[in-house]
Short mmCIF file of C-alpha atoms and ligand atoms in Angstrom, two decimals:
data_model
loop_
_atom_site.label_atom_id
_atom_site.label_comp_id
_atom_site.label_asym_id
_atom_site.label_seq_id
_atom_site.Cartn_x
_atom_site.Cartn_y
_atom_site.Cartn_z
CA MET A 1 21.42 -6.09 -4.62
CA LYS A 2 18.49 -7.19 -6.39
CA THR A 3 17.78 -10.13 -9.12
CA PRO A 4 15.43 -10.38 -11.70
CA GLY A 5 12.42 -12.24 -9.42
CA GLN A 6 12.87 -10.49 -6.27
CA PRO A 7 9.99 -8.59 -5.17
CA ARG A 8 9.78 -4.72 -5.69
CA LEU A 9 9.10 -2.51 -2.51
CA GLY A 10 6.15 0.50 -3.26
CA VAL A 11 6.51 3.11 -0.43
CA ASN A 12 3.24 4.74 0.96
CA ILE A 13 4.09 8.29 1.10
CA ASP A 14 0.47 9.28 2.98
CA HIS A 15 1.82 9.98 6.37
CA VAL A 16 4.57 11.70 4.94
CA ALA A 17 1.69 14.29 3.98
CA THR A 18 -0.16 13.18 7.98
CA LEU A 19 2.85 15.78 9.26
CA ARG A 20 2.33 18.44 6.62
CA GLN A 21 -1.72 18.34 7.10
CA LEU A 22 -1.40 18.68 10.56
CA ARG A 23 -0.40 22.27 10.67
CA GLY A 24 -0.86 22.90 7.30
CA THR A 25 3.08 23.88 6.81
CA PRO A 26 4.88 23.74 3.21
CA TYR A 27 6.97 20.78 4.65
CA PRO A 28 7.72 17.96 4.81
CA SER A 29 6.85 17.68 1.30
CA LEU A 30 6.26 14.99 -0.88
CA LEU A 31 8.27 15.53 -3.48
CA ASP A 32 10.96 15.55 -1.89
CA ALA A 33 10.47 12.34 0.38
CA ALA A 34 9.56 10.89 -3.58
CA LYS A 35 12.57 11.64 -4.38
CA LEU A 36 14.65 10.14 -1.35
CA VAL A 37 12.44 6.51 -2.05
CA GLU A 38 13.71 6.32 -5.57
CA ASP A 39 17.39 6.88 -4.56
CA ALA A 40 17.25 4.10 -1.79
CA GLY A 41 15.37 1.82 -4.39
CA GLY A 42 12.23 2.03 -3.47
CA GLU A 43 10.55 1.41 -7.43
CA GLN A 44 7.04 2.90 -6.61
CA ILE A 45 5.12 5.46 -4.05
CA THR A 46 1.98 4.17 -3.43
CA VAL A 47 -0.14 7.34 -2.01
CA HIS A 48 -4.02 6.34 -0.89
CA LEU A 49 -7.01 9.34 -2.06
CA ARG A 50 -8.83 8.88 1.11
CA GLU A 51 -12.33 11.17 0.33
CA ASP A 52 -12.11 13.01 4.08
CA ARG A 53 -8.62 14.30 2.27
CA ARG A 54 -6.75 13.82 5.61
CA HIS A 55 -2.96 13.45 4.28
CA ILE A 56 -2.88 12.93 0.82
CA GLN A 57 -4.72 16.00 -1.29
CA ASP A 58 -5.34 16.31 -4.94
CA ALA A 59 -2.87 18.30 -5.84
CA ASP A 60 -0.05 15.34 -4.55
CA VAL A 61 -1.05 13.22 -7.29
CA VAL A 62 -0.56 15.53 -9.93
CA ALA A 63 2.86 16.65 -8.66
CA LEU A 64 3.54 13.17 -7.94
CA ARG A 65 2.41 12.19 -11.46
CA GLY A 66 4.60 14.58 -13.43
CA SER A 67 7.81 14.37 -11.50
CA LEU A 68 8.03 10.35 -10.49
CA LYS A 69 11.02 8.49 -12.09
CA VAL A 70 9.27 5.26 -10.37
CA LEU A 71 6.02 4.05 -10.59
CA LEU A 72 3.40 5.41 -9.02
CA ASN A 73 0.52 2.92 -7.44
CA LEU A 74 -2.86 5.43 -6.51
CA GLU A 75 -5.34 3.74 -3.45
CA ILE A 76 -8.73 4.77 -3.74
CA ALA A 77 -12.50 4.01 -2.53
CA ALA A 78 -14.19 2.60 -5.50
CA THR A 79 -16.93 5.43 -6.10
CA ASP A 80 -17.37 7.49 -9.53
CA GLU A 81 -15.43 10.06 -8.19
CA MET A 82 -12.38 8.44 -7.48
CA SER A 83 -12.30 6.14 -10.88
CA GLN A 84 -12.47 9.59 -12.92
CA PHE A 85 -9.77 11.02 -10.88
CA ALA A 86 -7.56 7.91 -11.55
CA ARG A 87 -8.47 8.53 -15.23
CA LYS A 88 -7.93 11.84 -14.91
CA ILE A 89 -3.76 10.97 -14.00
CA LYS A 90 -3.77 8.08 -14.98
CA PRO A 91 -0.67 6.45 -13.13
CA ASP A 92 0.50 3.26 -12.85
CA TRP A 93 -1.24 1.33 -10.74
CA VAL A 94 -5.07 2.11 -8.74
CA CYS A 95 -5.07 -0.62 -5.87
CA ILE A 96 -8.81 -1.00 -5.48
CA VAL A 97 -9.28 -0.89 -1.44
CA PRO A 98 -12.76 -0.33 0.68
CA GLU A 99 -12.55 3.03 2.93
CA LYS A 100 -15.06 4.18 6.33
CA ARG A 101 -15.00 7.79 7.56
CA ALA A 102 -13.90 6.89 10.79
CA GLU A 103 -11.96 3.93 10.40
CA LEU A 104 -8.45 4.61 11.31
CA THR A 105 -5.78 2.46 8.69
CA THR A 106 -7.78 0.32 6.62
CA GLU A 107 -8.89 -2.60 8.36
CA GLY A 108 -9.94 -4.89 6.08
CA GLY A 109 -10.27 -5.91 2.78
CA LEU A 110 -13.11 -4.87 0.21
CA ASP A 111 -15.91 -6.94 0.22
CA LEU A 112 -16.42 -8.64 -3.20
CA GLU A 113 -19.96 -10.26 -3.26
CA LYS A 114 -21.34 -6.36 -1.51
CA HIS A 115 -19.12 -4.19 -4.50
CA GLU A 116 -19.40 -7.17 -7.10
CA LYS A 117 -21.54 -4.94 -9.30
CA ARG A 118 -19.51 -1.30 -8.30
CA VAL A 119 -15.93 -3.03 -8.63
CA SER A 120 -15.82 -4.48 -11.11
CA ARG A 121 -17.74 -1.38 -13.10
CA ILE A 122 -15.09 0.57 -12.02
CA VAL A 123 -12.31 -2.06 -12.85
CA LYS A 124 -13.50 -2.14 -16.30
CA GLU A 125 -13.24 1.77 -16.40
CA LEU A 126 -9.75 2.13 -14.89
CA SER A 127 -9.03 -1.07 -17.13
CA SER A 128 -10.05 0.66 -20.40
CA ALA A 129 -8.09 3.10 -19.01
CA GLY A 130 -4.92 1.71 -19.62
CA ILE A 131 -4.05 1.64 -15.99
CA LYS A 132 -2.92 -1.55 -13.56
CA VAL A 133 -5.37 -2.11 -11.60
CA SER A 134 -5.12 -4.43 -7.93
CA LEU A 135 -8.44 -5.03 -5.46
CA PHE A 136 -7.21 -4.74 -1.81
CA VAL A 137 -8.81 -7.97 -0.14
CA GLU A 138 -8.16 -10.48 2.34
CA PRO A 139 -5.75 -13.86 2.38
CA SER A 140 -8.56 -16.02 1.18
CA LEU A 141 -10.15 -18.54 -1.10
CA LYS A 142 -12.61 -16.66 -1.92
CA ALA A 143 -11.28 -13.38 -2.00
CA MET A 144 -8.75 -15.04 -5.12
CA LYS A 145 -10.88 -16.21 -7.01
CA ALA A 146 -13.63 -13.03 -6.90
CA THR A 147 -10.43 -10.94 -8.20
CA GLN A 148 -9.75 -12.89 -10.80
CA LYS A 149 -13.16 -13.36 -11.96
CA MET A 150 -13.56 -9.26 -11.76
CA GLY A 151 -11.07 -8.29 -14.05
CA ALA A 152 -7.99 -7.21 -11.73
CA ILE A 153 -4.58 -8.43 -13.05
CA ALA A 154 -3.36 -8.05 -9.42
CA VAL A 155 -4.71 -8.88 -5.91
CA GLU A 156 -2.95 -7.28 -2.57
CA LEU A 157 -3.62 -9.47 -0.05
CA HIS A 158 -3.90 -7.18 2.90
CA THR A 159 -1.16 -8.97 5.57
CA GLY A 160 -2.46 -6.41 8.59
CA ARG A 161 -4.33 -9.42 10.69
CA TYR A 162 -1.07 -11.45 9.99
CA CYS A 163 1.23 -8.35 10.96
CA LEU A 164 -1.11 -7.19 14.51
CA ALA A 165 -0.52 -10.95 15.70
CA THR A 166 3.33 -10.55 15.73
CA GLN A 167 3.59 -7.20 17.25
CA ASN A 168 2.43 -6.08 20.72
CA GLY A 169 0.42 -2.95 19.83
CA LEU A 170 -2.95 -2.23 18.26
CA GLY A 171 -3.32 -6.16 18.39
CA LYS A 172 -2.62 -9.33 20.95
CA LEU A 173 0.88 -11.68 20.49
CA SER A 174 0.16 -14.78 19.35
CA GLN A 175 2.22 -16.68 17.45
CA SER A 176 0.00 -19.80 16.82
CA LYS A 177 -2.39 -17.05 15.85
CA ALA A 178 0.43 -15.09 13.07
CA GLU A 179 1.47 -18.46 11.99
CA LYS A 180 -2.39 -19.19 10.83
CA GLU A 181 -2.32 -16.00 9.19
CA LEU A 182 1.09 -16.37 7.47
CA ASN A 183 -0.23 -20.01 5.93
CA ARG A 184 -3.47 -18.30 5.34
CA ILE A 185 -1.56 -15.62 3.01
CA ARG A 186 0.75 -18.60 1.39
CA ASP A 187 -2.62 -20.77 0.19
CA ALA A 188 -4.08 -17.05 -0.92
CA GLY A 189 -0.80 -16.23 -2.97
CA MET A 190 -0.58 -20.10 -4.29
CA LEU A 191 -3.73 -19.53 -5.34
CA ALA A 192 -3.77 -16.74 -7.37
CA ARG A 193 -0.82 -17.68 -8.36
CA LYS A 194 -2.88 -20.24 -10.58
CA LEU A 195 -5.61 -17.71 -11.69
CA GLY A 196 -2.92 -16.20 -13.09
CA LEU A 197 -3.20 -12.59 -10.58
CA HIS A 198 0.20 -10.95 -9.35
CA VAL A 199 0.51 -10.96 -6.08
CA HIS A 200 0.77 -8.09 -3.64
CA ALA A 201 1.34 -7.43 -0.11
CA GLY A 202 0.41 -4.69 2.05
CA HIS A 203 -0.79 -3.66 5.75
CA GLY A 204 0.83 -3.12 8.37
CA PHE A 205 4.30 -4.80 7.52
CA ASP A 206 7.67 -4.09 9.94
CA TYR A 207 11.33 -4.85 9.34
CA GLU A 208 10.97 -7.71 11.06
CA ASN A 209 7.27 -9.05 10.71
CA VAL A 210 7.50 -8.41 7.10
CA ARG A 211 10.63 -10.88 6.45
CA ALA A 212 8.60 -14.55 7.02
CA VAL A 213 6.40 -13.52 4.24
CA ALA A 214 9.27 -12.62 2.16
CA GLU A 215 10.78 -16.14 2.68
CA LEU A 216 7.15 -17.76 1.50
CA MET A 217 7.59 -19.16 -1.63
CA ASP A 218 5.69 -20.65 -4.91
CA ALA A 219 6.18 -23.71 -6.95
CA GLU A 220 8.72 -22.24 -8.82
CA GLY A 221 10.89 -21.38 -5.67
CA LYS A 222 10.54 -17.92 -6.39
CA PRO A 223 9.26 -15.25 -3.96
CA LEU A 224 5.17 -15.85 -4.47
CA ILE A 225 5.42 -11.77 -3.10
CA GLU A 226 5.52 -9.72 -6.47
CA GLU A 227 5.19 -6.36 -4.52
CA TYR A 228 5.19 -5.05 -1.11
CA ASN A 229 3.47 -1.80 -0.40
CA ILE A 230 4.92 -0.27 3.03
CA GLY A 231 4.10 3.07 4.81
CA HIS A 232 4.12 3.21 8.43
CA ALA A 233 7.10 0.98 9.73
CA ILE A 234 9.40 3.13 7.02
CA ILE A 235 7.89 6.99 7.75
CA CYS A 236 8.42 5.55 11.86
CA ARG A 237 11.92 4.37 11.40
CA ALA A 238 13.02 7.85 9.01
CA VAL A 239 11.90 9.88 12.21
CA ILE A 240 14.56 8.19 14.06
CA VAL A 241 17.22 7.97 11.90
CA GLY A 242 16.86 11.16 10.19
CA MET A 243 16.64 12.85 14.09
CA ASP A 244 20.19 13.15 14.64
CA ARG A 245 20.52 15.36 11.58
CA ALA A 246 17.88 17.71 12.00
CA VAL A 247 18.50 18.76 15.54
CA ARG A 248 22.11 19.59 14.63
CA GLU A 249 20.80 21.26 11.45
CA MET A 250 18.71 22.76 13.88
CA VAL A 251 21.02 23.23 17.03
CA SER A 252 23.50 25.13 14.43
CA ALA A 253 20.42 27.51 13.40
CA VAL A 254 19.69 28.97 16.41
CA LEU A 255 22.96 29.31 17.00
CA ALA A 256 23.57 33.33 17.63
CA PRO A 257 25.36 35.05 14.70
N1 PXP B 1 -1.38 -1.02 1.06
C1 PXP B 1 -2.85 -0.72 0.74
C2 PXP B 1 -3.84 -0.86 0.57
C3 PXP B 1 -2.82 0.05 2.28
O1 PXP B 1 -4.48 0.70 2.87
C4 PXP B 1 -2.30 1.05 2.92
C5 PXP B 1 -2.10 1.94 4.61
O2 PXP B 1 -2.40 2.56 3.67
C6 PXP B 1 -0.40 0.00 3.50
C7 PXP B 1 -0.76 -0.61 2.05
C8 PXP B 1 0.30 0.50 3.84
O3 PXP B 1 0.06 -0.23 5.34
P1 PXP B 1 0.64 0.39 6.24
O4 PXP B 1 1.12 1.96 6.26
O5 PXP B 1 0.64 -0.18 7.57
O6 PXP B 1 2.42 0.16 5.87
#
C-alpha cells in the first residue's frame, strides 16, 4: 500500500505504439493500455514524441490528453516544433530529452553546456504556459547545478549506465561499476534535493535493478527518488504475463463453429 512520501510510477507506453507501428494496425490501443496502467496503480503516463515519429504520433498525445485520469508526462527534444506542440497540448509535465535520429533509445543525458541557450529558452516557454519541466541528464553534480540554473523544477536522472552494469545485455555485467553508478545517482540526487529540485529517475530499469535505487533515502530518511519513468521492462513483462490469455482467446477464435 502506498503511503505519503512514496514515489510515483510513470509508465512509458512508447513501445505499445512501437508494436502498432510495426504493422500499421489500429491495435494495440494506447488508450486501452493507459486505462490498464491507471487501474493497476500507475500514477502517470509517459510518452516520447520523437522527431522521426517512430512510435508515438501527435494524435496519440492529443487522445491521451483528452482521456487520462492520471498525469501526462511528455518527453520532447529541445526544438521549437516540440515546444509549440507541448504548449498547445499542455501535458502536466514535459521532460526535455536529447535526441539523435539513429539511436536505439535515448542513450545519454542532455548536454546542458552545449545547448544552454536553447534549453533555457524552451524551459521558460513551457513554464510560462503552466507546464512543469524536468531535464533528463546524467547523474553528475555539474548537471544538477546546470538544471537548477536553467529554471527547470525537476531533474530526471538518466539511470542507463547503472542499469547496463546490472544486466548481461547491451552492457557488461559489473558489480563494481553498478555500485559506482549507484553512488553517482545517490550523490546527484542528494545535491538536486539540496538545490530544491524534484528528483525523478528513468532509463533501463528492470524489476530487480530498480530495488537498489528505491532503497536510496534522502537526509530525512524518505525515498530519494520521487518519480520513476519505466517502459521497456514493463512492456516486456506484459508480453509474458498476458500470453496465456491472448493464446486462449485465439484458440477459441479459430475453432470451427
Ligand atoms: N525516461 C526517459 C527520459 C526516457 O527517454 C526513457 C526511454 O524512452 C525512459 C525514461 C524509459 O526507459 P525504459 O524504456 O528503458 O524503461
